[in-house]
JSON list of N, CA and C in Angstrom, two decimals:
[
{"chain": "A", "resi": 142, "resn": "MET", "atom": "N", "xyz": [88.51, 209.01, 124.15]},
{"chain": "A", "resi": 142, "resn": "MET", "atom": "CA", "xyz": [88.30, 209.16, 122.73]},
{"chain": "A", "resi": 142, "resn": "MET", "atom": "C", "xyz": [87.37, 210.35, 122.49]},
{"chain": "A", "resi": 143, "resn": "LYS", "atom": "N", "xyz": [87.68, 211.10, 121.44]},
{"chain": "A", "resi": 143, "resn": "LYS", "atom": "CA", "xyz": [86.86, 212.24, 121.07]},
{"chain": "A", "resi": 143, "resn": "LYS", "atom": "C", "xyz": [86.40, 212.07, 119.62]},
{"chain": "A", "resi": 144, "resn": "ALA", "atom": "N", "xyz": [85.09, 212.14, 119.40]},
{"chain": "A", "resi": 144, "resn": "ALA", "atom": "CA", "xyz": [84.57, 212.11, 118.04]},
{"chain": "A", "resi": 144, "resn": "ALA", "atom": "C", "xyz": [84.86, 213.46, 117.39]},
{"chain": "A", "resi": 145, "resn": "LEU", "atom": "N", "xyz": [85.51, 213.44, 116.24]},
{"chain": "A", "resi": 145, "resn": "LEU", "atom": "CA", "xyz": [85.93, 214.68, 115.58]},
{"chain": "A", "resi": 145, "resn": "LEU", "atom": "C", "xyz": [84.95, 215.13, 114.50]},
{"chain": "A", "resi": 146, "resn": "SER", "atom": "N", "xyz": [84.40, 214.18, 113.76]},
{"chain": "A", "resi": 146, "resn": "SER", "atom": "CA", "xyz": [83.46, 214.51, 112.70]},
{"chain": "A", "resi": 146, "resn": "SER", "atom": "C", "xyz": [82.79, 213.23, 112.24]},
{"chain": "A", "resi": 147, "resn": "GLN", "atom": "N", "xyz": [81.85, 213.39, 111.33]},
{"chain": "A", "resi": 147, "resn": "GLN", "atom": "CA", "xyz": [81.17, 212.22, 110.77]},
{"chain": "A", "resi": 147, "resn": "GLN", "atom": "C", "xyz": [80.85, 212.50, 109.31]},
{"chain": "A", "resi": 148, "resn": "ALA", "atom": "N", "xyz": [80.62, 211.44, 108.56]},
{"chain": "A", "resi": 148, "resn": "ALA", "atom": "CA", "xyz": [80.17, 211.56, 107.18]},
{"chain": "A", "resi": 148, "resn": "ALA", "atom": "C", "xyz": [79.13, 210.48, 106.92]},
{"chain": "A", "resi": 149, "resn": "THR", "atom": "N", "xyz": [77.98, 210.89, 106.47]},
{"chain": "A", "resi": 149, "resn": "THR", "atom": "CA", "xyz": [76.93, 209.96, 106.09]},
{"chain": "A", "resi": 149, "resn": "THR", "atom": "C", "xyz": [77.06, 209.70, 104.60]},
{"chain": "A", "resi": 150, "resn": "ILE", "atom": "N", "xyz": [77.00, 208.43, 104.20]},
{"chain": "A", "resi": 150, "resn": "ILE", "atom": "CA", "xyz": [77.12, 208.06, 102.79]},
{"chain": "A", "resi": 150, "resn": "ILE", "atom": "C", "xyz": [75.77, 207.56, 102.30]},
{"chain": "A", "resi": 151, "resn": "PHE", "atom": "N", "xyz": [75.30, 208.17, 101.19]},
{"chain": "A", "resi": 151, "resn": "PHE", "atom": "CA", "xyz": [74.09, 207.72, 100.53]},
{"chain": "A", "resi": 151, "resn": "PHE", "atom": "C", "xyz": [74.48, 207.08, 99.20]},
{"chain": "A", "resi": 152, "resn": "TYR", "atom": "N", "xyz": [73.92, 205.92, 98.90]},
{"chain": "A", "resi": 152, "resn": "TYR", "atom": "CA", "xyz": [74.20, 205.21, 97.65]},
{"chain": "A", "resi": 152, "resn": "TYR", "atom": "C", "xyz": [73.13, 205.60, 96.64]},
{"chain": "A", "resi": 153, "resn": "VAL", "atom": "N", "xyz": [73.55, 206.15, 95.51]},
{"chain": "A", "resi": 153, "resn": "VAL", "atom": "CA", "xyz": [72.64, 206.72, 94.52]},
{"chain": "A", "resi": 153, "resn": "VAL", "atom": "C", "xyz": [72.85, 206.07, 93.16]},
{"chain": "A", "resi": 154, "resn": "SER", "atom": "N", "xyz": [71.80, 206.09, 92.34]},
{"chain": "A", "resi": 154, "resn": "SER", "atom": "CA", "xyz": [71.90, 205.48, 91.01]},
{"chain": "A", "resi": 154, "resn": "SER", "atom": "C", "xyz": [72.42, 206.47, 89.96]},
{"chain": "A", "resi": 155, "resn": "ASP", "atom": "N", "xyz": [72.32, 207.77, 90.21]},
{"chain": "A", "resi": 155, "resn": "ASP", "atom": "CA", "xyz": [72.76, 208.78, 89.25]},
{"chain": "A", "resi": 155, "resn": "ASP", "atom": "C", "xyz": [73.46, 209.89, 90.04]},
{"chain": "A", "resi": 156, "resn": "LEU", "atom": "N", "xyz": [74.76, 209.88, 90.03]},
{"chain": "A", "resi": 156, "resn": "LEU", "atom": "CA", "xyz": [75.53, 210.83, 90.84]},
{"chain": "A", "resi": 156, "resn": "LEU", "atom": "C", "xyz": [75.31, 212.27, 90.39]},
{"chain": "A", "resi": 157, "resn": "ILE", "atom": "N", "xyz": [75.32, 212.52, 89.09]},
{"chain": "A", "resi": 157, "resn": "ILE", "atom": "CA", "xyz": [75.18, 213.89, 88.59]},
{"chain": "A", "resi": 157, "resn": "ILE", "atom": "C", "xyz": [73.81, 214.46, 88.95]},
{"chain": "A", "resi": 158, "resn": "ALA", "atom": "N", "xyz": [72.75, 213.68, 88.77]},
{"chain": "A", "resi": 158, "resn": "ALA", "atom": "CA", "xyz": [71.41, 214.15, 89.13]},
{"chain": "A", "resi": 158, "resn": "ALA", "atom": "C", "xyz": [71.31, 214.37, 90.63]},
{"chain": "A", "resi": 159, "resn": "SER", "atom": "N", "xyz": [71.93, 213.50, 91.42]},
{"chain": "A", "resi": 159, "resn": "SER", "atom": "CA", "xyz": [71.91, 213.65, 92.87]},
{"chain": "A", "resi": 159, "resn": "SER", "atom": "C", "xyz": [72.67, 214.90, 93.30]},
{"chain": "A", "resi": 160, "resn": "LEU", "atom": "N", "xyz": [73.82, 215.15, 92.68]},
{"chain": "A", "resi": 160, "resn": "LEU", "atom": "CA", "xyz": [74.58, 216.37, 92.99]},
{"chain": "A", "resi": 160, "resn": "LEU", "atom": "C", "xyz": [73.75, 217.61, 92.68]},
{"chain": "A", "resi": 161, "resn": "ASP", "atom": "N", "xyz": [73.08, 217.60, 91.55]},
{"chain": "A", "resi": 161, "resn": "ASP", "atom": "CA", "xyz": [72.21, 218.74, 91.20]},
{"chain": "A", "resi": 161, "resn": "ASP", "atom": "C", "xyz": [71.12, 218.93, 92.24]},
{"chain": "A", "resi": 162, "resn": "PHE", "atom": "N", "xyz": [70.49, 217.84, 92.67]},
{"chain": "A", "resi": 162, "resn": "PHE", "atom": "CA", "xyz": [69.42, 217.94, 93.66]},
{"chain": "A", "resi": 162, "resn": "PHE", "atom": "C", "xyz": [69.94, 218.51, 94.98]},
{"chain": "A", "resi": 163, "resn": "TYR", "atom": "N", "xyz": [71.04, 217.96, 95.49]},
{"chain": "A", "resi": 163, "resn": "TYR", "atom": "CA", "xyz": [71.55, 218.40, 96.79]},
{"chain": "A", "resi": 163, "resn": "TYR", "atom": "C", "xyz": [72.10, 219.82, 96.76]},
{"chain": "A", "resi": 164, "resn": "THR", "atom": "N", "xyz": [72.65, 220.25, 95.62]},
{"chain": "A", "resi": 164, "resn": "THR", "atom": "CA", "xyz": [73.20, 221.61, 95.55]},
{"chain": "A", "resi": 164, "resn": "THR", "atom": "C", "xyz": [72.13, 222.63, 95.17]},
{"chain": "A", "resi": 165, "resn": "GLU", "atom": "N", "xyz": [71.35, 222.34, 94.14]},
{"chain": "A", "resi": 165, "resn": "GLU", "atom": "CA", "xyz": [70.37, 223.31, 93.64]},
{"chain": "A", "resi": 165, "resn": "GLU", "atom": "C", "xyz": [69.11, 223.39, 94.50]},
{"chain": "A", "resi": 166, "resn": "LYS", "atom": "N", "xyz": [68.64, 222.27, 94.98]},
{"chain": "A", "resi": 166, "resn": "LYS", "atom": "CA", "xyz": [67.37, 222.25, 95.73]},
{"chain": "A", "resi": 166, "resn": "LYS", "atom": "C", "xyz": [67.57, 222.37, 97.23]},
{"chain": "A", "resi": 167, "resn": "LEU", "atom": "N", "xyz": [68.62, 221.74, 97.77]},
{"chain": "A", "resi": 167, "resn": "LEU", "atom": "CA", "xyz": [68.81, 221.72, 99.22]},
{"chain": "A", "resi": 167, "resn": "LEU", "atom": "C", "xyz": [69.88, 222.68, 99.73]},
{"chain": "A", "resi": 168, "resn": "GLY", "atom": "N", "xyz": [70.71, 223.22, 98.84]},
{"chain": "A", "resi": 168, "resn": "GLY", "atom": "CA", "xyz": [71.67, 224.24, 99.24]},
{"chain": "A", "resi": 168, "resn": "GLY", "atom": "C", "xyz": [73.02, 223.73, 99.71]},
{"chain": "A", "resi": 169, "resn": "PHE", "atom": "N", "xyz": [73.35, 222.45, 99.46]},
{"chain": "A", "resi": 169, "resn": "PHE", "atom": "CA", "xyz": [74.69, 221.95, 99.80]},
{"chain": "A", "resi": 169, "resn": "PHE", "atom": "C", "xyz": [75.71, 222.50, 98.82]},
{"chain": "A", "resi": 170, "resn": "GLU", "atom": "N", "xyz": [76.98, 222.49, 99.20]},
{"chain": "A", "resi": 170, "resn": "GLU", "atom": "CA", "xyz": [78.09, 222.88, 98.33]},
{"chain": "A", "resi": 170, "resn": "GLU", "atom": "C", "xyz": [78.91, 221.64, 98.02]},
{"chain": "A", "resi": 171, "resn": "LYS", "atom": "N", "xyz": [79.41, 221.55, 96.77]},
{"chain": "A", "resi": 171, "resn": "LYS", "atom": "CA", "xyz": [80.29, 220.44, 96.41]},
{"chain": "A", "resi": 171, "resn": "LYS", "atom": "C", "xyz": [81.62, 220.63, 97.13]},
{"chain": "A", "resi": 172, "resn": "ASP", "atom": "N", "xyz": [82.10, 219.57, 97.76]},
{"chain": "A", "resi": 172, "resn": "ASP", "atom": "CA", "xyz": [83.39, 219.58, 98.44]},
{"chain": "A", "resi": 172, "resn": "ASP", "atom": "C", "xyz": [84.44, 218.88, 97.59]},
{"chain": "A", "resi": 173, "resn": "PHE", "atom": "N", "xyz": [84.10, 217.71, 97.04]},
{"chain": "A", "resi": 173, "resn": "PHE", "atom": "CA", "xyz": [85.02, 216.97, 96.17]},
{"chain": "A", "resi": 173, "resn": "PHE", "atom": "C", "xyz": [84.23, 216.01, 95.30]},
{"chain": "A", "resi": 174, "resn": "ILE", "atom": "N", "xyz": [84.83, 215.62, 94.18]},
{"chain": "A", "resi": 174, "resn": "ILE", "atom": "CA", "xyz": [84.26, 214.61, 93.28]},
{"chain": "A", "resi": 174, "resn": "ILE", "atom": "C", "xyz": [85.41, 213.73, 92.82]},
{"chain": "A", "resi": 175, "resn": "TYR", "atom": "N", "xyz": [85.23, 212.40, 92.93]},
{"chain": "A", "resi": 175, "resn": "TYR", "atom": "CA", "xyz": [86.24, 211.45, 92.48]},
{"chain": "A", "resi": 175, "resn": "TYR", "atom": "C", "xyz": [85.74, 210.71, 91.24]},
{"chain": "A", "resi": 176, "resn": "GLY", "atom": "N", "xyz": [86.68, 210.46, 90.33]},
{"chain": "A", "resi": 176, "resn": "GLY", "atom": "CA", "xyz": [86.41, 209.61, 89.18]},
{"chain": "A", "resi": 176, "resn": "GLY", "atom": "C", "xyz": [86.09, 210.35, 87.91]},
{"chain": "A", "resi": 177, "resn": "ASP", "atom": "N", "xyz": [86.35, 209.66, 86.81]},
{"chain": "A", "resi": 177, "resn": "ASP", "atom": "CA", "xyz": [86.01, 210.16, 85.49]},
{"chain": "A", "resi": 177, "resn": "ASP", "atom": "C", "xyz": [85.58, 208.95, 84.65]},
{"chain": "A", "resi": 178, "resn": "PRO", "atom": "N", "xyz": [84.29, 208.66, 84.57]},
{"chain": "A", "resi": 178, "resn": "PRO", "atom": "CA", "xyz": [83.18, 209.46, 85.07]},
{"chain": "A", "resi": 178, "resn": "PRO", "atom": "C", "xyz": [83.07, 209.44, 86.59]},
{"chain": "A", "resi": 179, "resn": "ALA", "atom": "N", "xyz": [82.46, 210.45, 87.12]},
{"chain": "A", "resi": 179, "resn": "ALA", "atom": "CA", "xyz": [82.34, 210.62, 88.58]},
{"chain": "A", "resi": 179, "resn": "ALA", "atom": "C", "xyz": [81.58, 209.45, 89.20]},
{"chain": "A", "resi": 180, "resn": "TYR", "atom": "N", "xyz": [82.12, 208.94, 90.33]},
{"chain": "A", "resi": 180, "resn": "TYR", "atom": "CA", "xyz": [81.46, 207.83, 91.03]},
{"chain": "A", "resi": 180, "resn": "TYR", "atom": "C", "xyz": [81.32, 208.08, 92.53]},
{"chain": "A", "resi": 181, "resn": "TYR", "atom": "N", "xyz": [81.97, 209.12, 93.07]},
{"chain": "A", "resi": 181, "resn": "TYR", "atom": "CA", "xyz": [81.92, 209.39, 94.52]},
{"chain": "A", "resi": 181, "resn": "TYR", "atom": "C", "xyz": [82.09, 210.89, 94.72]},
{"chain": "A", "resi": 182, "resn": "ALA", "atom": "N", "xyz": [81.27, 211.47, 95.60]},
{"chain": "A", "resi": 182, "resn": "ALA", "atom": "CA", "xyz": [81.35, 212.91, 95.81]},
{"chain": "A", "resi": 182, "resn": "ALA", "atom": "C", "xyz": [81.04, 213.26, 97.26]},
{"chain": "A", "resi": 183, "resn": "GLY", "atom": "N", "xyz": [81.59, 214.38, 97.68]},
{"chain": "A", "resi": 183, "resn": "GLY", "atom": "CA", "xyz": [81.33, 214.90, 99.02]},
{"chain": "A", "resi": 183, "resn": "GLY", "atom": "C", "xyz": [80.65, 216.25, 98.93]},
{"chain": "A", "resi": 184, "resn": "LEU", "atom": "N", "xyz": [79.70, 216.46, 99.82]},
{"chain": "A", "resi": 184, "resn": "LEU", "atom": "CA", "xyz": [78.96, 217.72, 99.88]},
{"chain": "A", "resi": 184, "resn": "LEU", "atom": "C", "xyz": [78.97, 218.22, 101.31]},
{"chain": "A", "resi": 185, "resn": "LYS", "atom": "N", "xyz": [78.83, 219.54, 101.47]},
{"chain": "A", "resi": 185, "resn": "LYS", "atom": "CA", "xyz": [78.79, 220.09, 102.82]},
{"chain": "A", "resi": 185, "resn": "LYS", "atom": "C", "xyz": [77.82, 221.25, 102.88]},
{"chain": "A", "resi": 186, "resn": "MET", "atom": "N", "xyz": [77.28, 221.43, 104.09]},
{"chain": "A", "resi": 186, "resn": "MET", "atom": "CA", "xyz": [76.45, 222.58, 104.40]},
{"chain": "A", "resi": 186, "resn": "MET", "atom": "C", "xyz": [76.74, 222.90, 105.86]},
{"chain": "A", "resi": 187, "resn": "ASN", "atom": "N", "xyz": [77.43, 224.01, 106.09]},
{"chain": "A", "resi": 187, "resn": "ASN", "atom": "CA", "xyz": [77.87, 224.38, 107.43]},
{"chain": "A", "resi": 187, "resn": "ASN", "atom": "C", "xyz": [78.68, 223.22, 108.04]},
{"chain": "A", "resi": 188, "resn": "GLU", "atom": "N", "xyz": [78.23, 222.62, 109.12]},
{"chain": "A", "resi": 188, "resn": "GLU", "atom": "CA", "xyz": [78.94, 221.51, 109.76]},
{"chain": "A", "resi": 188, "resn": "GLU", "atom": "C", "xyz": [78.50, 220.14, 109.28]},
{"chain": "A", "resi": 189, "resn": "ILE", "atom": "N", "xyz": [77.54, 220.10, 108.36]},
{"chain": "A", "resi": 189, "resn": "ILE", "atom": "CA", "xyz": [77.01, 218.83, 107.87]},
{"chain": "A", "resi": 189, "resn": "ILE", "atom": "C", "xyz": [77.81, 218.38, 106.66]},
{"chain": "A", "resi": 190, "resn": "VAL", "atom": "N", "xyz": [78.22, 217.10, 106.66]},
{"chain": "A", "resi": 190, "resn": "VAL", "atom": "CA", "xyz": [78.96, 216.50, 105.55]},
{"chain": "A", "resi": 190, "resn": "VAL", "atom": "C", "xyz": [78.22, 215.25, 105.11]},
{"chain": "A", "resi": 191, "resn": "ILE", "atom": "N", "xyz": [77.95, 215.14, 103.81]},
{"chain": "A", "resi": 191, "resn": "ILE", "atom": "CA", "xyz": [77.41, 213.90, 103.27]},
{"chain": "A", "resi": 191, "resn": "ILE", "atom": "C", "xyz": [78.23, 213.49, 102.06]},
{"chain": "A", "resi": 192, "resn": "HIS", "atom": "N", "xyz": [78.28, 212.19, 101.81]},
{"chain": "A", "resi": 192, "resn": "HIS", "atom": "CA", "xyz": [78.96, 211.64, 100.65]},
{"chain": "A", "resi": 192, "resn": "HIS", "atom": "C", "xyz": [77.93, 210.90, 99.82]},
{"chain": "A", "resi": 193, "resn": "LEU", "atom": "N", "xyz": [78.08, 210.96, 98.50]},
{"chain": "A", "resi": 193, "resn": "LEU", "atom": "CA", "xyz": [77.23, 210.23, 97.57]},
{"chain": "A", "resi": 193, "resn": "LEU", "atom": "C", "xyz": [78.10, 209.24, 96.82]},
{"chain": "A", "resi": 194, "resn": "CYS", "atom": "N", "xyz": [77.61, 208.01, 96.67]},
{"chain": "A", "resi": 194, "resn": "CYS", "atom": "CA", "xyz": [78.40, 206.94, 96.08]},
{"chain": "A", "resi": 194, "resn": "CYS", "atom": "C", "xyz": [77.59, 206.19, 95.04]},
{"chain": "A", "resi": 195, "resn": "MET", "atom": "N", "xyz": [78.18, 205.94, 93.89]},
{"chain": "A", "resi": 195, "resn": "MET", "atom": "CA", "xyz": [77.55, 205.13, 92.86]},
{"chain": "A", "resi": 195, "resn": "MET", "atom": "C", "xyz": [77.72, 203.64, 93.20]},
{"chain": "A", "resi": 196, "resn": "PRO", "atom": "N", "xyz": [76.84, 202.78, 92.68]},
{"chain": "A", "resi": 196, "resn": "PRO", "atom": "CA", "xyz": [76.91, 201.36, 93.02]},
{"chain": "A", "resi": 196, "resn": "PRO", "atom": "C", "xyz": [78.20, 200.67, 92.58]},
{"chain": "A", "resi": 197, "resn": "ASN", "atom": "N", "xyz": [78.89, 201.19, 91.57]},
{"chain": "A", "resi": 197, "resn": "ASN", "atom": "CA", "xyz": [80.11, 200.54, 91.09]},
{"chain": "A", "resi": 197, "resn": "ASN", "atom": "C", "xyz": [81.29, 200.69, 92.05]},
{"chain": "A", "resi": 198, "resn": "CYS", "atom": "N", "xyz": [81.19, 201.54, 93.06]},
{"chain": "A", "resi": 198, "resn": "CYS", "atom": "CA", "xyz": [82.31, 201.69, 94.00]},
{"chain": "A", "resi": 198, "resn": "CYS", "atom": "C", "xyz": [82.00, 201.13, 95.38]},
{"chain": "A", "resi": 199, "resn": "CYS", "atom": "N", "xyz": [80.75, 200.73, 95.61]},
{"chain": "A", "resi": 199, "resn": "CYS", "atom": "CA", "xyz": [80.34, 200.25, 96.92]},
{"chain": "A", "resi": 199, "resn": "CYS", "atom": "C", "xyz": [79.39, 199.07, 96.74]},
{"chain": "A", "resi": 200, "resn": "PRO", "atom": "N", "xyz": [79.46, 198.10, 97.60]},
{"chain": "A", "resi": 200, "resn": "PRO", "atom": "CA", "xyz": [78.59, 196.92, 97.45]},
{"chain": "A", "resi": 200, "resn": "PRO", "atom": "C", "xyz": [77.15, 197.14, 97.91]},
{"chain": "A", "resi": 201, "resn": "GLU", "atom": "N", "xyz": [76.85, 198.23, 98.57]},
{"chain": "A", "resi": 201, "resn": "GLU", "atom": "CA", "xyz": [75.51, 198.45, 99.09]},
{"chain": "A", "resi": 201, "resn": "GLU", "atom": "C", "xyz": [74.53, 198.74, 97.96]},
{"chain": "A", "resi": 202, "resn": "LYS", "atom": "N", "xyz": [73.25, 198.61, 98.25]},
{"chain": "A", "resi": 202, "resn": "LYS", "atom": "CA", "xyz": [72.20, 198.83, 97.26]},
{"chain": "A", "resi": 202, "resn": "LYS", "atom": "C", "xyz": [71.75, 200.29, 97.29]},
{"chain": "A", "resi": 203, "resn": "ILE", "atom": "N", "xyz": [71.20, 200.73, 96.16]},
{"chain": "A", "resi": 203, "resn": "ILE", "atom": "CA", "xyz": [70.66, 202.08, 96.05]},
{"chain": "A", "resi": 203, "resn": "ILE", "atom": "C", "xyz": [69.63, 202.28, 97.15]},
{"chain": "A", "resi": 204, "resn": "GLY", "atom": "N", "xyz": [69.67, 203.43, 97.79]},
{"chain": "A", "resi": 204, "resn": "GLY", "atom": "CA", "xyz": [68.74, 203.74, 98.87]},
{"chain": "A", "resi": 204, "resn": "GLY", "atom": "C", "xyz": [69.26, 203.39, 100.25]},
{"chain": "A", "resi": 205, "resn": "GLN", "atom": "N", "xyz": [70.33, 202.59, 100.33]},
{"chain": "A", "resi": 205, "resn": "GLN", "atom": "CA", "xyz": [70.93, 202.29, 101.62]},
{"chain": "A", "resi": 205, "resn": "GLN", "atom": "C", "xyz": [71.93, 203.39, 101.96]},
{"chain": "A", "resi": 206, "resn": "GLY", "atom": "N", "xyz": [72.46, 203.35, 103.15]},
{"chain": "A", "resi": 206, "resn": "GLY", "atom": "CA", "xyz": [73.45, 204.33, 103.56]},
{"chain": "A", "resi": 206, "resn": "GLY", "atom": "C", "xyz": [74.35, 203.79, 104.63]},
{"chain": "A", "resi": 207, "resn": "SER", "atom": "N", "xyz": [75.38, 204.55, 104.95]},
{"chain": "A", "resi": 207, "resn": "SER", "atom": "CA", "xyz": [76.34, 204.22, 106.00]},
{"chain": "A", "resi": 207, "resn": "SER", "atom": "C", "xyz": [76.70, 205.51, 106.72]},
{"chain": "A", "resi": 208, "resn": "VAL", "atom": "N", "xyz": [77.19, 205.38, 107.93]},
{"chain": "A", "resi": 208, "resn": "VAL", "atom": "CA", "xyz": [77.68, 206.53, 108.66]},
{"chain": "A", "resi": 208, "resn": "VAL", "atom": "C", "xyz": [79.08, 206.20, 109.16]},
{"chain": "A", "resi": 209, "resn": "TYR", "atom": "N", "xyz": [80.01, 207.08, 108.90]},
{"chain": "A", "resi": 209, "resn": "TYR", "atom": "CA", "xyz": [81.37, 206.96, 109.40]},
{"chain": "A", "resi": 209, "resn": "TYR", "atom": "C", "xyz": [81.60, 208.03, 110.45]},
{"chain": "A", "resi": 210, "resn": "ILE", "atom": "N", "xyz": [82.16, 207.65, 111.58]},
{"chain": "A", "resi": 210, "resn": "ILE", "atom": "CA", "xyz": [82.50, 208.60, 112.64]},
{"chain": "A", "resi": 210, "resn": "ILE", "atom": "C", "xyz": [84.02, 208.61, 112.79]},
{"chain": "A", "resi": 211, "resn": "PHE", "atom": "N", "xyz": [84.62, 209.78, 112.63]},
{"chain": "A", "resi": 211, "resn": "PHE", "atom": "CA", "xyz": [86.06, 209.93, 112.69]},
{"chain": "A", "resi": 211, "resn": "PHE", "atom": "C", "xyz": [86.46, 210.37, 114.11]},
{"chain": "A", "resi": 212, "resn": "CYS", "atom": "N", "xyz": [87.36, 209.62, 114.73]},
{"chain": "A", "resi": 212, "resn": "CYS", "atom": "CA", "xyz": [87.73, 209.84, 116.13]},
{"chain": "A", "resi": 212, "resn": "CYS", "atom": "C", "xyz": [89.24, 209.92, 116.29]},
{"chain": "A", "resi": 213, "resn": "ASP", "atom": "N", "xyz": [89.65, 210.46, 117.43]},
{"chain": "A", "resi": 213, "resn": "ASP", "atom": "CA", "xyz": [91.06, 210.39, 117.82]},
{"chain": "A", "resi": 213, "resn": "ASP", "atom": "C", "xyz": [91.22, 209.27, 118.85]},
{"chain": "A", "resi": 214, "resn": "SER", "atom": "N", "xyz": [92.39, 208.80, 119.09]},
{"chain": "A", "resi": 214, "resn": "SER", "atom": "CA", "xyz": [92.72, 207.84, 120.16]},
{"chain": "A", "resi": 214, "resn": "SER", "atom": "C", "xyz": [91.72, 206.69, 120.26]},
{"chain": "A", "resi": 215, "resn": "VAL", "atom": "N", "xyz": [91.54, 205.96, 119.18]},
{"chain": "A", "resi": 215, "resn": "VAL", "atom": "CA", "xyz": [90.57, 204.87, 119.17]},
{"chain": "A", "resi": 215, "resn": "VAL", "atom": "C", "xyz": [91.04, 203.70, 120.03]},
{"chain": "A", "resi": 216, "resn": "ASP", "atom": "N", "xyz": [92.31, 203.63, 120.36]},
{"chain": "A", "resi": 216, "resn": "ASP", "atom": "CA", "xyz": [92.83, 202.52, 121.16]},
{"chain": "A", "resi": 216, "resn": "ASP", "atom": "C", "xyz": [91.96, 202.32, 122.37]}
]
């Protein structure tokens, strides 16, 4: 099995304010935004990928997080 990439998910209370913070203050670029109003977004900086999620799309609490590792041949 080879790990191909990963995405860390942060659960936030205000997606738009969080997007502004990560892009304007930390230098991430927006990769995608889902929903109208927006509830889930992806950001990237070089090889780093993070996702931001509002509480209405995920059962976790604000301030918690998850990490997903994408692999080939998981069998």
